[in-house]
Amino acid sequence: MGFQMKGPVLEGELVRLEPLGHRHAADLAEAAEEHRDSYAFTWVPRADQVEDYVDAQLARAATGMLAPYAQVSLASGRAVGATAYWEPRCWLTDDRIDAVEVGFTWLASSAQGTGLNAESKLLLFRHAFEEWRVSRVDLKTDARNSRSRAAIERAGARFEGVLRNWSRSWAPGEDGLLRDSAIYSVTAAEWPECRDRLTARVRGATRAAAETAR
């Protein structure tokens, strides 16, 4: 029968990851139209593209190669971004995956720097390592995207190198061109240290949110 990649609902203190659906479209359209300067190397749909974006992600999910999520802020109850599991690899047996990528990630400007991204990574990594028992989780980004690379490194992933002309460029004005991709990973052996680092970051963000709400 083989492994079927389907991401369950994953919930933390700040964010709930829900399997992406059209019910999230209105929230995502609003989120996508906030300040967009941080999206220089990441394709994020405009408001009028969100329905097609959801359709495209669901079509990828139907192939078994993607498990897309909406990132829902628990404080507001609204979807403020998206993320996904991507490209599962079964090297040793068809019944389990040995590696998977976390990608297709974006957040509304107002949700950046709030701890949501850190907790999303914690939830996704934990499920991959502790439920699916993967040996590694991959992350990649445009090699020029210093903001994304810094966020990946803060999540505890290790830089492995740059693969030249590796994948499609999403930078403005670069349609039809390829980009160099910076490759990062967390292995099963590194997961406990990574988990502790992310947990500490989420606790700090949770305390800060509680103090702000007072």
One Martini backbone bead per residue (centre of mass of N, CA, C, O) as a GRO file, in nm:
protein
  214
    1MET     BB    1   0.058   0.061  -0.022
    2GLY     BB    2   0.204   0.271   0.142
    3PHE     BB    3   0.278   0.588   0.196
    4GLN     BB    4   0.064   0.853   0.329
    5MET     BB    5   0.062   1.199   0.293
    6LYS     BB    6  -0.086   1.334   0.593
    7GLY     BB    7  -0.172   1.617   0.762
    8PRO     BB    8  -0.238   1.696   1.066
    9VAL     BB    9  -0.344   1.853   1.318
   10LEU     BB   10  -0.148   2.127   1.467
   11GLU     BB   11  -0.098   2.229   1.815
   12GLY     BB   12  -0.034   2.510   2.014
   13GLU     BB   13   0.002   2.828   2.167
   14LEU     BB   14  -0.007   3.013   1.880
   15VAL     BB   15  -0.062   2.767   1.672
   16ARG     BB   16  -0.258   2.630   1.397
   17LEU     BB   17  -0.242   2.349   1.188
   18GLU     BB   18  -0.428   2.337   0.889
   19PRO     BB   19  -0.561   2.197   0.645
   20LEU     BB   20  -0.590   2.316   0.347
   21GLY     BB   21  -0.855   2.549   0.240
   22HIS     BB   22  -1.111   2.752   0.128
   23ARG     BB   23  -1.176   2.861   0.421
   24HIS     BB   24  -0.888   3.036   0.412
   25ALA     BB   25  -0.894   3.252   0.182
   26ALA     BB   26  -0.981   3.522   0.312
   27ASP     BB   27  -0.750   3.542   0.514
   28LEU     BB   28  -0.513   3.515   0.308
   29ALA     BB   29  -0.581   3.764   0.143
   30GLU     BB   30  -0.526   3.960   0.374
   31ALA     BB   31  -0.240   3.870   0.451
   32ALA     BB   32  -0.106   3.916   0.161
   33GLU     BB   33  -0.170   4.251   0.179
   34GLU     BB   34   0.041   4.315   0.337
   35HIS     BB   35   0.339   4.385   0.393
   36ARG     BB   36   0.576   4.282   0.109
   37ASP     BB   37   0.897   4.310   0.139
   38SER     BB   38   0.964   4.001   0.241
   39TYR     BB   39   0.888   3.875  -0.073
   40ALA     BB   40   1.127   3.890  -0.285
   41PHE     BB   41   1.183   3.542  -0.291
   42THR     BB   42   0.866   3.496  -0.241
   43TRP     BB   43   0.577   3.344  -0.330
   44VAL     BB   44   0.283   3.548  -0.295
   45PRO     BB   45  -0.031   3.587  -0.313
   46ARG     BB   46  -0.272   3.759  -0.415
   47ALA     BB   47  -0.591   3.805  -0.341
   48ASP     BB   48  -0.688   3.714  -0.647
   49GLN     BB   49  -0.502   3.425  -0.611
   50VAL     BB   50  -0.590   3.234  -0.375
   51GLU     BB   51  -0.781   3.027  -0.497
   52ASP     BB   52  -0.569   2.915  -0.698
   53TYR     BB   53  -0.362   2.841  -0.486
   54VAL     BB   54  -0.530   2.629  -0.342
   55ASP     BB   55  -0.574   2.449  -0.586
   56ALA     BB   56  -0.272   2.388  -0.636
   57GLN     BB   57  -0.216   2.255  -0.360
   58LEU     BB   58  -0.434   2.032  -0.384
   59ALA     BB   59  -0.313   1.904  -0.638
   60ARG     BB   60  -0.047   1.825  -0.505
   61ALA     BB   61  -0.175   1.653  -0.282
   62ALA     BB   62  -0.301   1.435  -0.480
   63THR     BB   63   0.000   1.313  -0.542
   64GLY     BB   64   0.157   1.288  -0.244
   65MET     BB   65   0.378   1.553  -0.228
   66LEU     BB   66   0.164   1.717  -0.040
   67ALA     BB   67   0.107   1.902   0.286
   68PRO     BB   68  -0.104   2.152   0.338
   69TYR     BB   69  -0.110   2.467   0.525
   70ALA     BB   70  -0.260   2.659   0.768
   71GLN     BB   71  -0.187   2.947   0.961
   72VAL     BB   72  -0.328   2.977   1.286
   73SER     BB   73  -0.412   3.212   1.498
   74LEU     BB   74  -0.506   3.193   1.832
   75ALA     BB   75  -0.564   3.493   1.895
   76SER     BB   76  -0.765   3.538   1.623
   77GLY     BB   77  -0.853   3.279   1.428
   78ARG     BB   78  -0.659   3.337   1.183
   79ALA     BB   79  -0.525   3.321   0.881
   80VAL     BB   80  -0.153   3.406   0.826
   81GLY     BB   81  -0.068   3.146   0.652
   82ALA     BB   82   0.178   2.909   0.517
   83THR     BB   83   0.247   2.551   0.474
   84ALA     BB   84   0.462   2.243   0.432
   85TYR     BB   85   0.484   1.936   0.314
   86TRP     BB   86   0.759   1.791   0.106
   87GLU     BB   87   0.894   1.547  -0.058
   88PRO     BB   88   0.879   1.245  -0.002
   89ARG     BB   89   1.113   0.982   0.109
   90CYS     BB   90   1.157   0.634   0.002
   91TRP     BB   91   1.436   0.420   0.057
   92LEU     BB   92   1.373   0.142   0.231
   93THR     BB   93   1.048   0.180   0.230
   94ASP     BB   94   0.701   0.213   0.152
   95ASP     BB   95   0.587   0.248   0.466
   96ARG     BB   96   0.808   0.486   0.491
   97ILE     BB   97   0.970   0.777   0.568
   98ASP     BB   98   1.304   0.932   0.559
   99ALA     BB   99   1.212   1.209   0.414
  100VAL     BB  100   1.147   1.573   0.440
  101GLU     BB  101   0.996   1.874   0.352
  102VAL     BB  102   0.990   2.220   0.447
  103GLY     BB  103   0.749   2.445   0.290
  104PHE     BB  104   0.567   2.694   0.157
  105THR     BB  105   0.642   2.959   0.332
  106TRP     BB  106   0.418   3.204   0.490
  107LEU     BB  107   0.371   3.542   0.630
  108ALA     BB  108   0.241   3.782   0.766
  109SER     BB  109   0.377   4.063   0.875
  110SER     BB  110   0.232   4.059   1.166
  111ALA     BB  111   0.351   3.749   1.225
  112GLN     BB  112   0.628   3.836   1.228
  113GLY     BB  113   0.815   3.785   1.520
  114THR     BB  114   0.595   3.606   1.722
  115GLY     BB  115   0.653   3.268   1.701
  116LEU     BB  116   0.498   3.112   1.479
  117ASN     BB  117   0.728   2.993   1.313
  118ALA     BB  118   0.864   2.834   1.540
  119GLU     BB  119   0.613   2.658   1.610
  120SER     BB  120   0.568   2.534   1.336
  121LYS     BB  121   0.839   2.388   1.326
  122LEU     BB  122   0.800   2.224   1.581
  123LEU     BB  123   0.548   2.067   1.484
  124LEU     BB  124   0.664   1.950   1.219
  125PHE     BB  125   0.914   1.814   1.329
  126ARG     BB  126   0.785   1.637   1.546
  127HIS     BB  127   0.610   1.469   1.357
  128ALA     BB  128   0.834   1.365   1.174
  129PHE     BB  129   1.020   1.233   1.402
  130GLU     BB  130   0.790   1.097   1.609
  131GLU     BB  131   0.587   0.966   1.390
  132TRP     BB  132   0.748   0.909   1.110
  133ARG     BB  133   1.062   0.865   1.152
  134VAL     BB  134   1.267   1.043   1.038
  135SER     BB  135   1.605   1.132   0.939
  136ARG     BB  136   1.504   1.400   0.777
  137VAL     BB  137   1.489   1.760   0.735
  138ASP     BB  138   1.413   1.992   0.490
  139LEU     BB  139   1.549   2.311   0.368
  140LYS     BB  140   1.476   2.583   0.131
  141THR     BB  141   1.635   2.863  -0.050
  142ASP     BB  142   1.721   3.137  -0.166
  143ALA     BB  143   2.048   3.235  -0.155
  144ARG     BB  144   1.962   3.557  -0.131
  145ASN     BB  145   1.777   3.496   0.131
  146SER     BB  146   1.857   3.620   0.429
  147ARG     BB  147   1.597   3.603   0.595
  148SER     BB  148   1.538   3.300   0.555
  149ARG     BB  149   1.811   3.190   0.647
  150ALA     BB  150   1.797   3.298   0.935
  151ALA     BB  151   1.537   3.146   1.016
  152ILE     BB  152   1.647   2.861   0.969
  153GLU     BB  153   1.885   2.884   1.169
  154ARG     BB  154   1.706   2.946   1.421
  155ALA     BB  155   1.566   2.653   1.398
  156GLY     BB  156   1.843   2.452   1.368
  157ALA     BB  157   1.955   2.439   1.094
  158ARG     BB  158   2.183   2.310   0.856
  159PHE     BB  159   2.421   2.394   0.643
  160GLU     BB  160   2.511   2.235   0.313
  161GLY     BB  161   2.453   2.432   0.064
  162VAL     BB  162   2.477   2.515  -0.289
  163LEU     BB  163   2.247   2.484  -0.555
  164ARG     BB  164   2.275   2.524  -0.883
  165ASN     BB  165   2.012   2.568  -1.067
  166TRP     BB  166   1.767   2.411  -0.896
  167SER     BB  167   1.524   2.628  -0.917
  168ARG     BB  168   1.274   2.824  -0.926
  169SER     BB  169   1.215   3.153  -0.959
  170TRP     BB  170   1.040   3.418  -0.747
  171ALA     BB  171   1.151   3.665  -0.848
  172PRO     BB  172   1.119   3.956  -0.967
  173GLY     BB  173   1.175   3.926  -1.318
  174GLU     BB  174   1.230   3.575  -1.314
  175ASP     BB  175   1.083   3.447  -1.529
  176GLY     BB  176   1.223   3.140  -1.641
  177LEU     BB  177   1.417   3.110  -1.402
  178LEU     BB  178   1.688   3.012  -1.211
  179ARG     BB  179   1.804   2.912  -0.893
  180ASP     BB  180   1.982   2.929  -0.609
  181SER     BB  181   2.004   2.683  -0.343
  182ALA     BB  182   1.968   2.670  -0.003
  183ILE     BB  183   2.070   2.404   0.212
  184TYR     BB  184   1.888   2.236   0.474
  185SER     BB  185   1.907   2.056   0.802
  186VAL     BB  186   1.757   1.792   1.003
  187THR     BB  187   1.836   1.542   1.215
  188ALA     BB  188   1.765   1.302   1.435
  189ALA     BB  189   2.017   1.362   1.617
  190GLU     BB  190   1.939   1.688   1.628
  191TRP     BB  191   1.648   1.720   1.738
  192PRO     BB  192   1.668   1.766   2.048
  193GLU     BB  193   1.817   2.038   2.026
  194CYS     BB  194   1.612   2.176   1.841
  195ARG     BB  195   1.366   2.147   2.027
  196ASP     BB  196   1.479   2.315   2.263
  197ARG     BB  197   1.517   2.577   2.105
  198LEU     BB  198   1.222   2.615   2.011
  199THR     BB  199   1.086   2.601   2.286
  200ALA     BB  200   1.224   2.853   2.402
  201ARG     BB  201   1.114   3.051   2.191
  202VAL     BB  202   0.813   3.004   2.246
  203ARG     BB  203   0.812   3.083   2.542
  204GLY     BB  204   0.903   3.373   2.495
  205ALA     BB  205   0.663   3.453   2.311
  206THR     BB  206   0.438   3.385   2.512
  207ARG     BB  207   0.523   3.586   2.731
  208ALA     BB  208   0.509   3.839   2.556
  209ALA     BB  209   0.208   3.814   2.485
  210ALA     BB  210   0.101   3.823   2.779
  211GLU     BB  211   0.218   4.104   2.852
  212THR     BB  212   0.073   4.263   2.625
  213ALA     BB  213  -0.227   4.177   2.724
  214ARG     BB  214  -0.227   4.342   3.010
   0.00000   0.00000   0.00000
